[in-house]
Short mmCIF file of C-alpha atoms in Angstrom, two decimals:
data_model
loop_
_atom_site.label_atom_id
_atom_site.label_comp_id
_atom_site.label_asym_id
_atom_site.label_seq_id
_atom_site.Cartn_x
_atom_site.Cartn_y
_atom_site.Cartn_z
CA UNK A 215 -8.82 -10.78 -20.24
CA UNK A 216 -5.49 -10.42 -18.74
CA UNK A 217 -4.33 -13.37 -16.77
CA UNK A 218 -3.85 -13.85 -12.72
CA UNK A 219 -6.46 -11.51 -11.02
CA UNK A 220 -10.23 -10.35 -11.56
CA UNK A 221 -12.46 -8.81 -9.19
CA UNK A 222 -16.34 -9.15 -8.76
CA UNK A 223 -18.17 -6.04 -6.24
CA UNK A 224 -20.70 -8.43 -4.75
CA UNK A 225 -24.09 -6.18 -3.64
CA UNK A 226 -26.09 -9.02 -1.99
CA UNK A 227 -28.57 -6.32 -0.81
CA UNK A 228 -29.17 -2.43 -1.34
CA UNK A 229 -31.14 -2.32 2.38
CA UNK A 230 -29.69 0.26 4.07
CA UNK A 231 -29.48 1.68 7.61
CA UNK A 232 -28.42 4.86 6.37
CA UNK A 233 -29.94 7.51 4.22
CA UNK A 234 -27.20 9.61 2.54
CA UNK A 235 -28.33 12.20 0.03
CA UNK A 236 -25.85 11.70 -2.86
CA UNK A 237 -26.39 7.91 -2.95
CA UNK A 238 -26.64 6.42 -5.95
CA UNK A 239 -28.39 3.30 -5.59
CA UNK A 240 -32.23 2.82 -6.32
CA UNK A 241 -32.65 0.78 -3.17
CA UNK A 242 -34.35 -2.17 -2.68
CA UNK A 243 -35.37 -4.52 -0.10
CA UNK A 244 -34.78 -7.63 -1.90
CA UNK A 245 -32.01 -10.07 -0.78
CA UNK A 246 -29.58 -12.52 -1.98
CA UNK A 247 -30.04 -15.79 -1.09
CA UNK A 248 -26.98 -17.74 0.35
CA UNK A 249 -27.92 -19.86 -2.49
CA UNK A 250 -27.91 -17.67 -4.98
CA UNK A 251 -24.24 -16.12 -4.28
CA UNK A 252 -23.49 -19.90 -3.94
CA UNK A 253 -24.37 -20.54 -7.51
CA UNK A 254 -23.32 -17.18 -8.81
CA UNK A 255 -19.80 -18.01 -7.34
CA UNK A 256 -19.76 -21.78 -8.89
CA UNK A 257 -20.54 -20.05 -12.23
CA UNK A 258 -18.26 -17.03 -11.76
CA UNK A 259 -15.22 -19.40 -10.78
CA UNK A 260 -15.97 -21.97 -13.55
CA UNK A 261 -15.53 -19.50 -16.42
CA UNK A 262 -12.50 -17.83 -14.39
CA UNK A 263 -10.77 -20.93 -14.31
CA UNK A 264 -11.31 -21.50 -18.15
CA UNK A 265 -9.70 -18.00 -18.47
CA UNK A 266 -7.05 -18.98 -16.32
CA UNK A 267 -7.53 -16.25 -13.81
CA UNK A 268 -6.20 -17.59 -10.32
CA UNK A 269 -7.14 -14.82 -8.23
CA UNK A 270 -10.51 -13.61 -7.30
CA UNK A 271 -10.88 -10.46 -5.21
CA UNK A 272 -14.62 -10.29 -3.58
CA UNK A 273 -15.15 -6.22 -2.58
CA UNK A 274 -18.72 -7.11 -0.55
CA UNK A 275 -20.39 -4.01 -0.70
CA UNK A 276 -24.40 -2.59 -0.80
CA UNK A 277 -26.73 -1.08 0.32
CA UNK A 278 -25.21 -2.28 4.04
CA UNK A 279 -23.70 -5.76 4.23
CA UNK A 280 -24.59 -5.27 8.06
CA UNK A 281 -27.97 -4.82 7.51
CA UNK A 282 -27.85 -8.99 6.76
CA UNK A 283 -27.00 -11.65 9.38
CA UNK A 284 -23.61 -13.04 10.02
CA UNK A 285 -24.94 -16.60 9.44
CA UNK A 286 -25.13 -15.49 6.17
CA UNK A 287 -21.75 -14.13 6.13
CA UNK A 288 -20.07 -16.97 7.46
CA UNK A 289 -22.00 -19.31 5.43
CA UNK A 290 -20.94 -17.07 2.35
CA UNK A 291 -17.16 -17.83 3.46
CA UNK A 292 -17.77 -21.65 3.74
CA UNK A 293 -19.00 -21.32 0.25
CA UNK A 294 -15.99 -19.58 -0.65
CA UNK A 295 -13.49 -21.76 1.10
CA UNK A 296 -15.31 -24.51 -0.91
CA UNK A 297 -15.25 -23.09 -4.49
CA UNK A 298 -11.35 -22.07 -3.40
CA UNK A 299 -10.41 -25.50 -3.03
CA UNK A 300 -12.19 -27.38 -5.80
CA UNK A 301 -11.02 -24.46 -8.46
CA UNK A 302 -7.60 -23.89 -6.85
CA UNK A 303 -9.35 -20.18 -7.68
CA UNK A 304 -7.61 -18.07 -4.47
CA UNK A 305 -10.37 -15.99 -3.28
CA UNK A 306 -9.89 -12.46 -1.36
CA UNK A 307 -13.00 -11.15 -0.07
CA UNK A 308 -13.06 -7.20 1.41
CA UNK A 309 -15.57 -5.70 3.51
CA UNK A 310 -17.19 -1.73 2.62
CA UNK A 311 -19.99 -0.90 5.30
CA UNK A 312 -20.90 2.57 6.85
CA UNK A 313 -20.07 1.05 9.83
CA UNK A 314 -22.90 2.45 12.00
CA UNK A 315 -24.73 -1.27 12.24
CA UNK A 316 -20.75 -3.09 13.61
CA UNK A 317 -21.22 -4.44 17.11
CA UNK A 318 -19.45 -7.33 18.59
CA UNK A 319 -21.43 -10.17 16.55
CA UNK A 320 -20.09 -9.17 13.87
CA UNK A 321 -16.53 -9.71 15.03
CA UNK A 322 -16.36 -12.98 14.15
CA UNK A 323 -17.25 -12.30 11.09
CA UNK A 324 -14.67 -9.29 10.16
CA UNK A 325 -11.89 -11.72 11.41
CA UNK A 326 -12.47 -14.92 9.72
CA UNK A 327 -13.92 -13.27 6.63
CA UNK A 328 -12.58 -10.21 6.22
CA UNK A 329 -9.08 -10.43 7.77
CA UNK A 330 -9.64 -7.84 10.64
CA UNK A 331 -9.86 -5.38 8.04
CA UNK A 332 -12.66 -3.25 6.57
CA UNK A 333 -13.43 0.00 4.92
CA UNK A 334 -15.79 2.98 5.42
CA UNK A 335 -16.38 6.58 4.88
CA UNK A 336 -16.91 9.74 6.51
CA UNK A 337 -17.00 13.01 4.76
CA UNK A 338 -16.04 16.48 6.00
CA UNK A 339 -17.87 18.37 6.27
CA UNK A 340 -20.76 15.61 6.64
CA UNK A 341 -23.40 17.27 4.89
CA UNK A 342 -25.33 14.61 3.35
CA UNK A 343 -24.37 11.29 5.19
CA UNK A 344 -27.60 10.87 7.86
CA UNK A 345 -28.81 7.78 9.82
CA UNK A 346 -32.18 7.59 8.06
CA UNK A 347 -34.50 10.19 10.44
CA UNK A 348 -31.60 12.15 11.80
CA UNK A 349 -29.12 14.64 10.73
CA UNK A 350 -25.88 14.37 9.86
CA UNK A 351 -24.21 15.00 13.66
CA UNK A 352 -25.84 11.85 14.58
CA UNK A 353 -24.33 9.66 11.96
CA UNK A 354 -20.43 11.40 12.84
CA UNK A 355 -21.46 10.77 16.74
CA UNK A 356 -22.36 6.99 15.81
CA UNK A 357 -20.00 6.26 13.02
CA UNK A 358 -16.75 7.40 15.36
CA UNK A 359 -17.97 5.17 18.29
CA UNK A 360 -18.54 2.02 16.06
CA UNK A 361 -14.99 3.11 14.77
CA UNK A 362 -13.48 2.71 17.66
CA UNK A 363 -15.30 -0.25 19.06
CA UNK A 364 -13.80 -1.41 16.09
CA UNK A 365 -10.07 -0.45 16.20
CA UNK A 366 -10.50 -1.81 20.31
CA UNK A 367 -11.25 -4.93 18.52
CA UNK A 368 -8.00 -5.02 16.82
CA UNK A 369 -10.08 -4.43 13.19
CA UNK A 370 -8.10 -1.99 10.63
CA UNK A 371 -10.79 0.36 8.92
CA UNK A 372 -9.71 2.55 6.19
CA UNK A 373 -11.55 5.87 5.72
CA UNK A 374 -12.80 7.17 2.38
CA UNK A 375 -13.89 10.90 2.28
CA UNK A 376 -15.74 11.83 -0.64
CA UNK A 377 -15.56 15.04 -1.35
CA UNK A 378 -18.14 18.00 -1.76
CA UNK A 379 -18.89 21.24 -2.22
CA UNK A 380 -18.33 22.22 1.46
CA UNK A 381 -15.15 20.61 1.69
CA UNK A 382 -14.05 22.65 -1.00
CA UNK A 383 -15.61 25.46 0.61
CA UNK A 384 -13.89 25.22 4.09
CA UNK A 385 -10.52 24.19 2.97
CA UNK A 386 -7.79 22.01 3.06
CA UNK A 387 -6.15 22.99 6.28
CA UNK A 388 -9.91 22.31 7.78
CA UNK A 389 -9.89 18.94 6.08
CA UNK A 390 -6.54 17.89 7.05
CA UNK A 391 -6.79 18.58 10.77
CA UNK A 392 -10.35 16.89 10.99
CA UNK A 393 -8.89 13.66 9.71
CA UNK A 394 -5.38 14.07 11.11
CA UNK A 395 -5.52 16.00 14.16
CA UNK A 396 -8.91 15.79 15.84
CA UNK A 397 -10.30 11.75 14.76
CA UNK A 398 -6.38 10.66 14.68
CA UNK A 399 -7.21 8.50 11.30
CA UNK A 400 -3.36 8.80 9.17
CA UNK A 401 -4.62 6.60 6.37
CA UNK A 402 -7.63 7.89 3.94
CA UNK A 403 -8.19 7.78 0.51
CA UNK A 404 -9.82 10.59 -1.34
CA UNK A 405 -13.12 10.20 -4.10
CA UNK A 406 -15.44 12.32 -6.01
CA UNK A 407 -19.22 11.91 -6.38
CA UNK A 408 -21.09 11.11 -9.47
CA UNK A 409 -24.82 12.39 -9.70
CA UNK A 410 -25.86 8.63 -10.75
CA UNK A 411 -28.97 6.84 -9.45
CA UNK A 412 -32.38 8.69 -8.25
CA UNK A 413 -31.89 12.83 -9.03
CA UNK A 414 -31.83 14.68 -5.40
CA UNK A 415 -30.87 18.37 -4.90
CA UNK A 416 -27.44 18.09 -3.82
CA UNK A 417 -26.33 16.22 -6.92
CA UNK A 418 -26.76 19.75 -8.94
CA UNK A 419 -23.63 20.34 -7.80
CA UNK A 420 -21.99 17.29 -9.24
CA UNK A 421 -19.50 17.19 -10.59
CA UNK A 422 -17.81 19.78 -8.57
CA UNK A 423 -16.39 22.67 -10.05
CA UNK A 424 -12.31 21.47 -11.41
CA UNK A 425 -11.14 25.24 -10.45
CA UNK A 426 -12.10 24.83 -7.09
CA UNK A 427 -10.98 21.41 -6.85
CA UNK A 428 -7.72 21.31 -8.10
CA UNK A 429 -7.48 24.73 -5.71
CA UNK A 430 -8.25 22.48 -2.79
CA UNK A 431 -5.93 19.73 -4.32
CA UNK A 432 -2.64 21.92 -4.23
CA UNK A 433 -3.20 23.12 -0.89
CA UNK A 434 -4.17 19.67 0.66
CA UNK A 435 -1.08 17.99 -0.78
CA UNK A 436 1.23 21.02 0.00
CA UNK A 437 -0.10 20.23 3.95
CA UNK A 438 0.21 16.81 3.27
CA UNK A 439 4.22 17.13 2.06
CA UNK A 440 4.94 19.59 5.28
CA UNK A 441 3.08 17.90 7.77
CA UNK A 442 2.23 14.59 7.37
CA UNK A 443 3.78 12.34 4.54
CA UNK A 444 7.78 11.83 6.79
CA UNK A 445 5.02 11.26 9.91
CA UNK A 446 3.93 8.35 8.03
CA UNK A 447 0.22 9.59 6.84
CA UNK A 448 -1.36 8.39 3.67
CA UNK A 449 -3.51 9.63 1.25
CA UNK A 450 -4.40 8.24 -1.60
CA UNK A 451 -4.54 9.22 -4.79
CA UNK A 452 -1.43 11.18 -3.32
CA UNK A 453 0.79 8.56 -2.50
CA UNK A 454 0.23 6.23 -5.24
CA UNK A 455 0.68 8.76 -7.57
CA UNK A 456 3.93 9.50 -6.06
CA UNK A 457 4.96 5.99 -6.15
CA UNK A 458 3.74 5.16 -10.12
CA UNK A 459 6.23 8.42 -10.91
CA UNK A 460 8.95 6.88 -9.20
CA UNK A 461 8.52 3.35 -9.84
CA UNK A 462 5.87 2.67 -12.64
CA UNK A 463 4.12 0.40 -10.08
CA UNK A 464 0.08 1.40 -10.41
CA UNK A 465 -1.59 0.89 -7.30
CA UNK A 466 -4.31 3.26 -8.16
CA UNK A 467 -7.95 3.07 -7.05
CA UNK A 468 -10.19 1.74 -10.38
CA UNK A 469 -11.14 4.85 -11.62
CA UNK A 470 -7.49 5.29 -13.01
CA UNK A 471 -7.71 1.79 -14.60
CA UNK A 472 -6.50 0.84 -17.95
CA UNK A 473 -9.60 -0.53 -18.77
CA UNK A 474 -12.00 -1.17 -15.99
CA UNK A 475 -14.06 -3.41 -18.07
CA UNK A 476 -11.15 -6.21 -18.27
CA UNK A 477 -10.60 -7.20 -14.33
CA UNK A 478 -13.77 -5.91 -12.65
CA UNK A 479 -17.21 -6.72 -12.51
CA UNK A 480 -20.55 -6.13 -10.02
CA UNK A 481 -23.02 -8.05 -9.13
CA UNK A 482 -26.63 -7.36 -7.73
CA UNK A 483 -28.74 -8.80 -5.55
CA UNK A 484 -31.14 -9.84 -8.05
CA UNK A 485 -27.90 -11.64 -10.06
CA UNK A 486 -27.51 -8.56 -12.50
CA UNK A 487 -23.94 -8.64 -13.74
CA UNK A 488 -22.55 -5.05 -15.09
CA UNK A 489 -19.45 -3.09 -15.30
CA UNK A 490 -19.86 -2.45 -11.16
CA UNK A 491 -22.20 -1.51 -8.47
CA UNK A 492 -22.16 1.98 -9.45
CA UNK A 493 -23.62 0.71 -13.44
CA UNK A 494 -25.41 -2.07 -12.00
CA UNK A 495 -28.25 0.59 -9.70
CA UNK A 496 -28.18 3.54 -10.98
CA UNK A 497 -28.16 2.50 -15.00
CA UNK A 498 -29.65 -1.00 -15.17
CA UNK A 499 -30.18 -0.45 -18.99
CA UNK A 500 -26.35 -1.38 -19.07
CA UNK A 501 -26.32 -4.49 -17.58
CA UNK A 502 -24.49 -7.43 -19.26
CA UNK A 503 -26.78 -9.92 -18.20
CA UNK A 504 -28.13 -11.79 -15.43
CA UNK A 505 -25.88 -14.66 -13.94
CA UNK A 506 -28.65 -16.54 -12.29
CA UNK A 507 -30.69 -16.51 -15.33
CA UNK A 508 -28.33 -17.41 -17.60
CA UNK A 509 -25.81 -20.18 -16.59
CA UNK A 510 -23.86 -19.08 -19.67
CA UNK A 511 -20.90 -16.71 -17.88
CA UNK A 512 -18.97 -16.74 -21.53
CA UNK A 513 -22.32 -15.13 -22.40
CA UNK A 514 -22.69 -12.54 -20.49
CA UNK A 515 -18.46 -11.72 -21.31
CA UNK A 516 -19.04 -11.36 -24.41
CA UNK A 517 -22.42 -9.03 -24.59
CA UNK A 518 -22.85 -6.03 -27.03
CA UNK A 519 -22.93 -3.77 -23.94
CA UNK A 520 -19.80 -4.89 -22.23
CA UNK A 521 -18.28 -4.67 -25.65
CA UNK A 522 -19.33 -0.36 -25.74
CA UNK A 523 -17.14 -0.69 -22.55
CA UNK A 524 -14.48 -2.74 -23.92
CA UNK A 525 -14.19 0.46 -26.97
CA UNK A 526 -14.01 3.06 -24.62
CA UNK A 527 -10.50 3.20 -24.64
CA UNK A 528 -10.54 3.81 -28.18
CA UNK A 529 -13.44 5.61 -28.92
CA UNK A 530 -11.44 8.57 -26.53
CA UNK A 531 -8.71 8.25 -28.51
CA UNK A 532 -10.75 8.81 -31.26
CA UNK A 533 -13.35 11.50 -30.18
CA UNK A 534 -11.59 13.17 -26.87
CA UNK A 535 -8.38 15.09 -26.49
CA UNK A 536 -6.86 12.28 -24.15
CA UNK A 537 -4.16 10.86 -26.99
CA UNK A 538 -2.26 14.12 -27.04
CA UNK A 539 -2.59 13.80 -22.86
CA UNK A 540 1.02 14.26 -20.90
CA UNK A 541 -1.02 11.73 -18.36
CA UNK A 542 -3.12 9.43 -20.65
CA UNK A 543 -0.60 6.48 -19.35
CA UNK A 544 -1.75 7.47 -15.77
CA UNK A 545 -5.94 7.95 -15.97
CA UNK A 546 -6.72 6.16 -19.09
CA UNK A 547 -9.27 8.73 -19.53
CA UNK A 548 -10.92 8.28 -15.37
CA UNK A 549 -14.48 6.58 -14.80
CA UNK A 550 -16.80 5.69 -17.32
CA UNK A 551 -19.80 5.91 -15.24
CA UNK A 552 -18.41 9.52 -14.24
CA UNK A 553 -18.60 10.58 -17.71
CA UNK A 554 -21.52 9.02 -18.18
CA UNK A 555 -23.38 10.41 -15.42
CA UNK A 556 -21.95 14.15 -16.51
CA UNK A 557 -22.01 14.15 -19.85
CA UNK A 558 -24.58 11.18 -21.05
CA UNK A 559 -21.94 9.81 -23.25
CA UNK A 560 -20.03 6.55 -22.30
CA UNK A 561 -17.19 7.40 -24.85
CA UNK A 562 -16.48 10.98 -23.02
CA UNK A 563 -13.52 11.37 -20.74
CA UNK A 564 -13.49 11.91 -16.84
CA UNK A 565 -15.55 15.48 -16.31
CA UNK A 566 -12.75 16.60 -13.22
CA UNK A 567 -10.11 16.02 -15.95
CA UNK A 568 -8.33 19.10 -15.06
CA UNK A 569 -8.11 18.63 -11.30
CA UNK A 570 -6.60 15.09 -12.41
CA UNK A 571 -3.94 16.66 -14.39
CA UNK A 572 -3.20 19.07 -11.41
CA UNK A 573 -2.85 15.90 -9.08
CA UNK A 574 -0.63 14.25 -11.82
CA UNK A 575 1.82 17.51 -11.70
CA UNK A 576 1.86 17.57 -8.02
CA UNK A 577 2.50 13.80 -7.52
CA UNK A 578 5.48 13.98 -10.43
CA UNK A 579 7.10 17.20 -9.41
CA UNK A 580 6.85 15.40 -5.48
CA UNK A 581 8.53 12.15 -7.35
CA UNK A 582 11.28 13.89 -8.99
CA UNK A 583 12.13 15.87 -6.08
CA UNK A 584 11.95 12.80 -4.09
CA UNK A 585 14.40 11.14 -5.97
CA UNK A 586 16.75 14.41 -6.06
CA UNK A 587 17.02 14.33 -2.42
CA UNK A 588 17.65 10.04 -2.23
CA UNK A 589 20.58 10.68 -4.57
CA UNK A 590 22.31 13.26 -1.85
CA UNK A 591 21.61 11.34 1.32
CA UNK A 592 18.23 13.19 2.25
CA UNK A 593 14.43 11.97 2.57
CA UNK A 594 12.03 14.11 3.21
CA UNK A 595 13.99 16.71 4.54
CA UNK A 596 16.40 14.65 7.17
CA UNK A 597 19.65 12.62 6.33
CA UNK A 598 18.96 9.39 4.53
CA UNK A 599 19.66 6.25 7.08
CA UNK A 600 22.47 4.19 6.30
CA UNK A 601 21.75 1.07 5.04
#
């Protein structure tokens, strides 16, 4: 395990208030006990230390996190302020929630915990993301008021889209002004759905079709470089792309990770440890272990499945095209559980590996004209300030 940082996605409960088509979670109504995450941190932070990891990075996800209390949040962060201390283990922790259950007693909890900072999504168009008995107008109508409510509160929220079929469909310059022009949101980050977890209609069409997505990829970031990027809007994978061409420095989400497997792992609300939440619902069969049943953590590390996961990198290498790659140093190969969900094979590279290669070209040809136009005194199309 590499030294300094690891990261844990922490699913204390897969309740949800929401009832979103593509999900891939086999929901549940059982819930973490305060406890439970207690112990599962104590035993989490002991073998972290032995490793010595210093950072922890908590991504509290679900099901909802708002579907709990926020006594049990706030007891959570005593818990972690305590195992901080006694480890000298610096613990993050991050909030994901569809937002539609944030009011104001939760704002205690988003600023102490959470830093006035969370994350959720909204997809255009919405299609599939409903409050459970409604369609999807009602969740946009919701999810935008909670948003604000939210930004009023002084809380930053950073938007994922994940895209479909009918955002392909309508377009890029459709997409773009949704997000940009008409909710005024200039930071989002861009993901694509896996068919994982319980089989529903709408995952036939994952994963989408790499023609039309790396279509809708060229015209989005040719918007994006006209528009938007010397206004100061973000989109990621765009701009850290740009900046690993011109700098080397990865800040890439985890599905372009080295090697997932050696600074991430998810937990479940029944103490089911696997690569992350995504393995941990909707393929339980590749679980690791269970960390409340086993107070063994070095155990659980060193299991014959996380070891399959530990190959991968290999094993594509070996049985994929990925070593004679122009871009292997940049997606490693993408998401196992994408490939696994696509293809049934854990050792099979990312199924959109095309559109990833078209986003590679875009963000490098963008980075080396970039870096033409520093060296004569011009950014992004205007004189370059003087320093």
């Amino acid at each position: 395990m590499p030294l300094g940082h690891f990261s844990v996605l922490m699913s204390p409960t897969y309740r949800c208030n929401a009832d979103c088509e593509y999900c891939f979670e086999n929901k549940s109504s059982h819930v973490m006990e305060v406890e439970e995450f207690e112990l599962i941190l104590q035993r989490i932070a002991a073998y972290l230390r032995q490793q010595d990891v210093s950072e922890l990075t908590l991504y509290w996800q679900g099901g909802e996190i708002f579907t709990l209390t926020p006594e049990w949040l706030l007891k959570a962060h005593d818990i972690c302020r305590e195992i901080d201390e006694k480890n000298g283990l610096r613990i993050t922790n991050t909030l994901q929630s569809n937002l539609i259950g944030y009011g104001p007693r939760w704002r205690r909890v988003v600023s102490e915990m959470y830093n006035d900072n969370m994350g959720s999504s909204l997809d255009f168009p919405n299609l599939y993301r409903k409050v459970a008995g409604c369609q999807p107008d009602t969740f946009n109508d919701l999810w935008y008021r909670r948003y604000q409510e939210a930004r009023d509160a002084g809380i930053q929220v950073g938007v994922i889209a994940v895209l479909h079929e009918g955002s392909l469909n309508t377009g890029a310059q459709e997409f773009y002004s949704y997000y940009v022009d008409k909710l005024g949101i200039n930071s989002f980050q861009m993901n694509t759905p896996y068919p994982g977890g319980p089989l529903t209609p709408v995952k036939r069409n994952f994963p989408l079709d790499d023609d039309l997505l790396s279509a809708f990829y060229s015209d989005l970031f040719d918007l994006w470089m006209r528009y938007g990027k010397s206004k100061g809007v973000n989109i990621s994978p765009f701009d850290p792309l740009i900046k690993y061409f011109r700098t080397g420095e990865n800040s890439l989400a985890c599905c372009w990770a080295e090697n997932c497997t050696n600074t991430f792992l998810g937990v479940s609300p029944t103490g089911d440890v696997g690569q992350c939440e995504c393995w941990v619902s909707s393929y339980p069969d590749y679980a690791f272990g269970n960390i409340l049943a086993s107070p063994d953590m070095a155990g659980i590390m060193n299991s014959p499945v996380r070891k399959q996961f530990l190959e991968r990198p290999i094993r594509l290498m070996e049985e994929e095209d990925c070593a004679e790659c122009e871009f292997l140093a940049v997606c490693h190969g993408g998401c196992p559980v994408r490939a696994y969900a696509a293809k049934g094979n854990l050792f099979a590279k990312e199924p959109n590996c095309e559109s990833d290669k078209t986003l590679c070209r875009l963000a490098r040809n963008a980075a080396i004209e970039l870096d033409r136009l520093e060296s004569t005194g011009r950014v992004d199309g205007h004189a370059a300030p003087c320093a």
